[in-house]
Amino acid sequence: MNAIAPVGISAAAFLGRGKHDTPERRAAADVLTQAGLPRAGVEAWKYTSLRALADVPYATPPAQVDGAEVARLLAMVETVSGLGDGAGRVVLVNGRFDAALSRLPDGVRVGTFAADPVFADWIDPRGDVGTALNTLMAEDGVSLHVDTDVDAGTMLLVSIGVSHDDAPISFHPRHRMTLARGARLAVLEATVGTGNYLHNPVFEVDVADSAHLTHARLQAEGEKASQIAVTHARVASAGLYDSFNLTLGAVLSRHEVHAALTGERACVHVNGAQLLDGRQHGDLSSIITHAAPGCVSRQTVKNVLAGHARGVFQGKIHVERIAQQTDGYQMNQALLLSDTAEIDAKPELEIYADDVKCSHGATVGAIDPDQLFYLRSRGIALADARSMLIRAFLHDVVHLLEDTRLRDSLDLAVEAWWNQRNA
């Protein structure tokens, strides 16, 4: 079954009977039937084409998977992240929850979408192509719930994709993270894999009053893989959603964040970095909606692009009329390591309130030759000098993440990426 044919999608081709045929799935099928995959001229997708995916005969993942390869990838995640020392972990293989590989964390109630296939009623299944596709195809995923005033510490959420003999597969997990009033949780989501596959996860994130959720994403998919990921987050009064997306893998990836600050003094961070080489294409897009007074949003995204890689940043801060005393900041910076690398940046502000402090900007450049000369003049080899400048460029953005343990995990991942690239 072709999961994402660009035109001619029929609801009957995807919707089963019983629990699979829901209003949400039918709405998603209708929008995909009518619009298909985004084409040139769709503003939100003007820099990222899904044409390469349109004719791929993606199939349902097989029931049997190479256990040795899964074990290798899981061990790699724990080594690179530094979180293999007994931290709780939830593991999915080809989009399916794997209880045998999971080590359920203390303080977190864990469920699965397969056992309770309910979609959040505050998310429009027709709102964007990633959500529509996931709503139509989702079969499993995990739900994480932290009760009132519980500090659940740090945990791993690992998604492993394995395709055999390059036979293309697709999986579409539906995840939910819910923090009750005053709860705290730090999650490192790591996505890795081998072979030809499409990973299309959607997260439903609900942060209640005074709750703090840290959500760091380490996207290290296989070199033939593609990822279309969407996060929908809503943050209540005095709550914090502190997120960071580190893009290292996949030949084609897009992470789209829709974050709404719905209570007074709510705060959201949507920071990230993309480190791309070869012909990789990475897209970070966001819409941050200020829907209550006195809220704060911060977004800084840095890109390091080499070879023929292409990075995309589209960020929008939307301030509703009620959202007086909004404080919103957005910045995108790109470091191009070759003449053939490309960055497309489109920061936006849409403001309907009059008492706000909002700013945005974008910069693009190469390594500063004066800084390089300074280091070389002190006896530092060229490769080491370049490495020092690139790592310094990335250091500030990674250290925007407030959770020190997850910050260290991302530092280790950046170091591993750099060492592998220069091996």
XYZ file of C-alpha atoms in Angstrom:
423
model
C 0.000 0.000 0.000
C 1.352 3.393 -0.968
C 0.920 5.463 2.134
C 1.332 8.909 0.616
C 0.342 9.021 -3.027
C 0.232 12.740 -3.893
C -3.160 12.724 -5.627
C -6.154 10.450 -5.871
C -6.071 9.365 -2.237
C -9.360 7.678 -1.406
C -10.710 7.367 2.110
C -11.751 3.789 1.381
C -8.155 2.908 0.495
C -6.964 3.731 4.003
C -9.855 3.476 6.387
C -10.588 0.093 7.828
C -13.653 -0.879 9.763
C -14.492 -0.403 13.412
C -12.003 1.544 15.488
C -9.953 2.681 12.456
C -12.856 4.533 10.854
C -13.079 7.664 13.033
C -14.152 11.246 12.237
C -10.548 12.389 12.615
C -9.222 9.773 10.185
C -11.973 10.557 7.712
C -11.213 14.306 7.891
C -7.517 13.591 7.327
C -8.303 11.314 4.382
C -10.501 14.002 2.842
C -7.825 16.692 3.015
C -5.184 14.365 1.533
C -7.628 13.291 -1.185
C -8.277 16.878 -2.167
C -4.815 18.397 -1.772
C -2.341 15.500 -1.873
C 1.202 16.304 -0.897
C 2.220 19.989 -0.948
C 3.227 21.336 -4.342
C 5.113 24.435 -5.469
C 3.000 27.440 -4.620
C 2.023 26.213 -1.141
C 3.634 28.926 0.961
C 4.435 26.784 3.999
C 6.251 24.262 1.778
C 7.867 26.586 -0.763
C 11.413 25.558 0.261
C 10.832 21.841 0.855
C 9.608 19.464 -1.831
C 8.102 16.059 -1.063
C 8.239 15.053 -4.718
C 10.906 12.439 -4.006
C 8.501 10.667 -1.641
C 5.443 10.785 -3.858
C 6.092 7.680 -5.934
C 7.828 5.531 -3.331
C 5.802 2.345 -2.647
C 6.034 2.547 1.146
C 4.734 -0.602 2.808
C 3.671 -1.518 6.331
C 6.715 -2.560 8.423
C 7.225 -6.329 8.688
C 6.445 -8.105 11.949
C 9.989 -9.499 12.210
C 12.975 -7.167 12.546
C 16.713 -7.827 12.750
C 17.175 -7.982 16.530
C 20.949 -7.578 16.355
C 20.624 -4.355 14.356
C 18.032 -3.001 16.766
C 20.316 -3.806 19.723
C 23.254 -2.084 17.997
C 21.267 1.083 17.348
C 19.881 1.188 20.878
C 23.369 0.787 22.354
C 24.610 3.587 20.075
C 21.890 5.933 21.359
C 22.730 5.191 24.976
C 26.446 5.696 24.333
C 26.100 8.915 22.345
C 23.547 10.409 24.737
C 25.323 9.326 27.903
C 21.956 8.176 29.284
C 22.633 4.456 29.406
C 23.229 4.345 33.161
C 19.846 3.106 34.267
C 17.738 6.035 33.072
C 14.184 5.087 32.182
C 13.587 4.455 28.506
C 10.673 3.796 26.203
C 11.549 2.109 22.915
C 9.651 1.855 19.640
C 10.761 -0.269 16.702
C 9.300 0.692 13.322
C 6.678 2.749 15.122
C 5.549 -0.011 17.504
C 6.073 0.041 21.263
C 8.547 -2.650 22.347
C 7.946 -3.601 25.980
C 10.910 -6.008 26.082
C 13.412 -3.250 25.224
C 11.779 -0.598 27.379
C 12.701 0.195 30.975
C 9.749 2.145 32.304
C 10.726 5.289 34.205
C 9.661 6.042 37.767
C 7.035 8.738 38.161
C 5.707 8.438 34.605
C 2.566 6.577 33.617
C 3.171 4.999 30.227
C 0.463 3.877 27.826
C 0.199 3.173 24.109
C -1.864 4.579 21.289
C -2.637 1.042 20.122
C -4.398 0.354 23.425
C -6.205 3.717 23.456
C -6.393 5.135 19.907
C -7.795 8.565 20.760
C -6.716 11.809 19.090
C -6.519 15.085 21.031
C -9.630 17.147 20.343
C -7.643 20.409 20.325
C -5.589 19.421 17.268
C -7.034 19.892 13.788
C -6.348 16.681 11.811
C -6.481 18.778 8.631
C -4.137 21.504 9.843
C -0.942 20.386 8.126
C 0.174 17.526 5.898
C 2.279 15.789 8.569
C -0.586 15.724 11.060
C -3.104 14.669 8.410
C -0.916 11.808 7.214
C -0.227 10.659 10.767
C -3.893 10.873 11.749
C -4.802 8.702 8.794
C -2.088 6.087 9.305
C -1.291 5.979 13.046
C -1.365 2.524 14.601
C 0.774 2.908 17.723
C 2.799 5.363 19.772
C 3.331 6.101 23.455
C 1.644 8.337 25.989
C 3.588 9.738 28.942
C 1.703 11.242 31.884
C 3.186 12.851 35.000
C 0.862 13.507 37.949
C 0.474 16.713 39.949
C 3.688 18.046 41.565
C 5.708 14.942 40.612
C 9.293 15.443 39.420
C 9.817 12.454 37.120
C 13.456 13.210 36.291
C 15.063 12.340 32.950
C 14.150 9.604 30.485
C 14.848 8.389 26.952
C 12.278 7.967 24.193
C 13.962 5.969 21.410
C 12.479 5.324 17.981
C 14.363 2.804 15.827
C 13.640 2.296 12.138
C 14.910 -0.786 10.324
C 14.169 -1.533 6.674
C 15.542 -4.763 5.158
C 17.025 -4.963 1.658
C 16.113 -1.298 1.128
C 12.440 -2.266 0.799
C 10.735 1.054 1.683
C 8.474 1.106 4.730
C 6.629 3.852 6.579
C 5.452 4.198 10.165
C 3.421 6.941 11.793
C 3.516 6.861 15.613
C 1.177 9.110 17.601
C 2.727 10.256 20.880
C 1.295 12.175 23.810
C 3.088 13.902 26.692
C 0.858 15.296 29.455
C 2.104 17.060 32.575
C -0.351 17.877 35.346
C -0.101 21.009 37.510
C 3.412 21.525 38.914
C 4.840 18.355 37.323
C 8.327 18.136 35.823
C 9.838 15.834 33.187
C 12.907 15.881 30.917
C 12.746 13.711 27.777
C 15.472 13.001 25.243
C 13.778 11.746 22.090
C 16.279 9.972 19.821
C 15.391 8.712 16.339
C 17.845 6.402 14.577
C 17.716 3.688 11.929
C 19.009 1.943 8.827
C 17.551 1.421 5.376
C 14.861 3.176 3.360
C 11.929 4.310 5.493
C 9.618 7.229 6.218
C 9.132 8.187 9.868
C 6.119 10.465 10.462
C 5.702 11.044 14.228
C 3.215 13.482 15.764
C 3.438 14.671 19.378
C 0.527 15.998 21.414
C 2.109 18.004 24.272
C -0.034 19.396 27.099
C 1.723 21.366 29.864
C -0.546 22.377 32.751
C -0.183 25.315 35.169
C 3.366 25.692 36.580
C 4.515 22.422 34.964
C 7.931 22.179 33.275
C 8.590 19.882 30.315
C 12.009 19.669 28.661
C 11.848 17.963 25.261
C 15.152 17.505 23.438
C 15.065 15.805 20.028
C 18.114 14.049 18.574
C 17.239 13.316 14.955
C 19.867 10.883 13.658
C 17.802 8.875 11.173
C 19.482 6.614 8.617
C 21.088 8.184 5.560
C 18.350 6.853 3.224
C 15.501 7.712 5.569
C 13.047 10.604 5.542
C 11.278 12.182 8.485
C 8.209 14.421 8.612
C 7.623 15.260 12.294
C 5.065 17.558 13.906
C 4.779 18.727 17.503
C 1.608 20.352 18.802
C 2.112 21.942 22.229
C -0.094 24.013 24.475
C 1.235 25.608 27.639
C -0.958 26.829 30.519
C -0.335 29.590 33.067
C 3.284 29.784 34.327
C 4.108 26.557 32.506
C 7.278 25.961 30.498
C 7.844 23.904 27.359
C 11.611 23.950 26.781
C 12.332 22.208 23.476
C 15.423 21.692 21.350
C 15.742 19.938 17.986
C 19.174 18.697 16.830
C 19.039 17.514 13.214
C 21.900 15.276 12.099
C 20.362 12.498 9.985
C 17.936 11.654 7.164
C 18.266 12.620 3.532
C 15.042 14.674 3.881
C 13.587 15.951 7.142
C 11.112 18.499 8.361
C 10.162 19.239 11.954
C 7.160 21.490 12.376
C 6.212 22.964 15.761
C 2.831 24.481 16.587
C 3.038 25.945 20.100
C 0.262 27.893 21.834
C 0.738 29.854 25.067
C -2.768 29.708 26.524
C -2.283 30.956 30.088
C -0.719 34.053 31.608
C 3.069 33.997 32.057
C 3.443 30.815 30.037
C 6.811 30.271 28.363
C 7.969 28.278 25.350
C 11.455 27.721 23.894
C 11.698 26.276 20.383
C 15.450 26.230 19.812
C 17.490 23.998 17.524
C 20.467 23.276 15.319
C 20.910 21.547 11.961
C 24.237 19.946 11.004
C 23.920 18.789 7.412
C 26.315 17.492 4.759
C 26.208 15.839 1.340
C 22.755 16.315 -0.198
C 20.800 16.381 3.039
C 17.761 18.653 3.264
C 16.605 19.806 6.715
C 13.615 22.031 7.465
C 12.705 23.522 10.856
C 9.371 25.362 10.784
C 7.323 26.796 13.616
C 4.248 28.792 14.507
C 4.238 30.158 18.066
C 0.893 31.641 19.124
C 0.676 34.042 22.062
C -2.925 33.740 23.225
C -2.632 35.137 26.772
C -0.996 38.180 28.427
C 2.544 38.275 29.783
C 3.902 35.244 27.912
C 7.458 34.662 26.681
C 8.727 32.793 23.621
C 12.310 32.232 22.546
C 13.562 30.672 19.330
C 17.172 30.470 18.205
C 18.126 28.098 15.384
C 21.656 27.629 14.040
C 22.658 25.767 10.887
C 26.019 24.321 9.846
C 25.794 23.305 6.203
C 28.438 21.573 4.087
C 28.579 19.917 0.672
C 25.321 20.416 -1.254
C 23.207 20.449 1.898
C 20.177 22.720 2.157
C 18.732 24.098 5.370
C 15.354 25.752 5.809
C 14.059 27.864 8.675
C 10.509 29.214 8.750
C 9.425 30.725 12.042
C 6.334 32.755 12.845
C 5.354 34.520 16.063
C 1.612 35.232 16.134
C 0.413 37.603 18.867
C -3.330 37.766 19.458
C -5.045 40.979 20.582
C -5.490 39.711 24.138
C -1.781 38.903 24.491
C -0.550 42.239 25.854
C 2.973 42.407 27.342
C 4.188 39.646 25.068
C 7.943 39.074 24.898
C 8.913 37.197 21.738
C 12.356 36.648 20.219
C 13.397 34.735 17.111
C 16.795 34.354 15.414
C 18.181 32.123 12.677
C 21.906 31.924 11.890
C 23.669 29.838 9.260
C 27.314 28.926 8.752
C 28.033 27.741 5.201
C 31.086 25.509 4.871
C 30.957 25.220 1.075
C 29.983 27.319 -1.931
C 27.252 24.806 -2.835
C 25.453 24.747 0.528
C 22.197 26.712 0.782
C 20.038 28.231 3.495
C 16.494 29.595 3.130
C 15.242 31.655 6.077
C 11.844 33.254 6.591
C 11.252 34.698 10.080
C 7.847 36.371 10.563
C 5.968 38.474 13.106
C 2.168 38.824 13.063
C 1.107 41.118 15.904
C -2.385 42.289 16.865
C -1.560 43.580 20.377
C 0.009 46.993 20.990
C 2.006 46.431 24.200
C 4.613 43.912 23.059
C 8.345 43.400 22.765
C 9.048 41.248 19.704
C 12.071 40.899 17.441
C 13.384 38.594 14.761
C 16.380 38.289 12.470
C 18.579 36.098 10.306
C 22.282 36.011 9.433
C 24.225 33.929 6.896
C 27.977 33.695 6.472
C 31.099 31.592 6.162
C 33.881 31.007 8.685
C 35.495 34.342 9.508
C 38.932 34.349 7.777
C 40.362 36.727 10.394
C 39.440 34.368 13.215
C 40.854 31.448 11.256
C 44.098 33.360 10.625
C 44.360 34.241 14.330
C 44.175 30.584 15.361
C 46.532 29.452 12.583
C 49.073 32.090 13.594
C 49.247 30.469 17.007
C 50.269 27.124 15.597
C 46.829 25.480 15.422
C 46.332 23.202 12.412
C 43.729 24.249 9.836
C 41.334 21.371 10.550
C 41.547 21.978 14.295
C 41.035 25.709 13.867
C 37.917 25.164 11.730
C 36.613 22.677 14.271
C 37.082 25.109 17.146
C 35.222 27.895 15.339
C 32.332 25.643 14.319
C 31.971 24.209 17.822
C 32.036 27.733 19.287
C 29.283 28.757 16.837
C 27.085 25.877 18.053
C 27.934 26.128 21.740
C 25.584 29.023 22.605
C 22.483 27.473 21.034
C 22.928 24.021 22.601
C 23.432 25.670 25.978
C 20.083 27.426 25.731
C 18.586 24.132 26.905
C 17.986 24.518 30.628
C 18.327 20.850 31.638
C 22.068 20.245 32.128
C 21.899 16.474 31.620
C 20.134 16.757 28.256
C 22.435 19.622 27.300
C 25.412 17.329 27.899
C 23.718 14.641 25.766
C 23.391 17.007 22.824
C 27.009 18.162 23.248
C 28.092 14.508 22.999
C 25.970 14.022 19.871
C 27.485 17.089 18.184
C 30.976 15.843 19.035
C 30.198 12.380 17.632
C 28.839 13.917 14.418
C 31.926 16.095 13.977
C 34.341 13.229 14.682
C 32.573 10.963 12.190
C 32.550 13.664 9.511
C 36.281 14.248 9.924
C 37.347 10.639 10.396
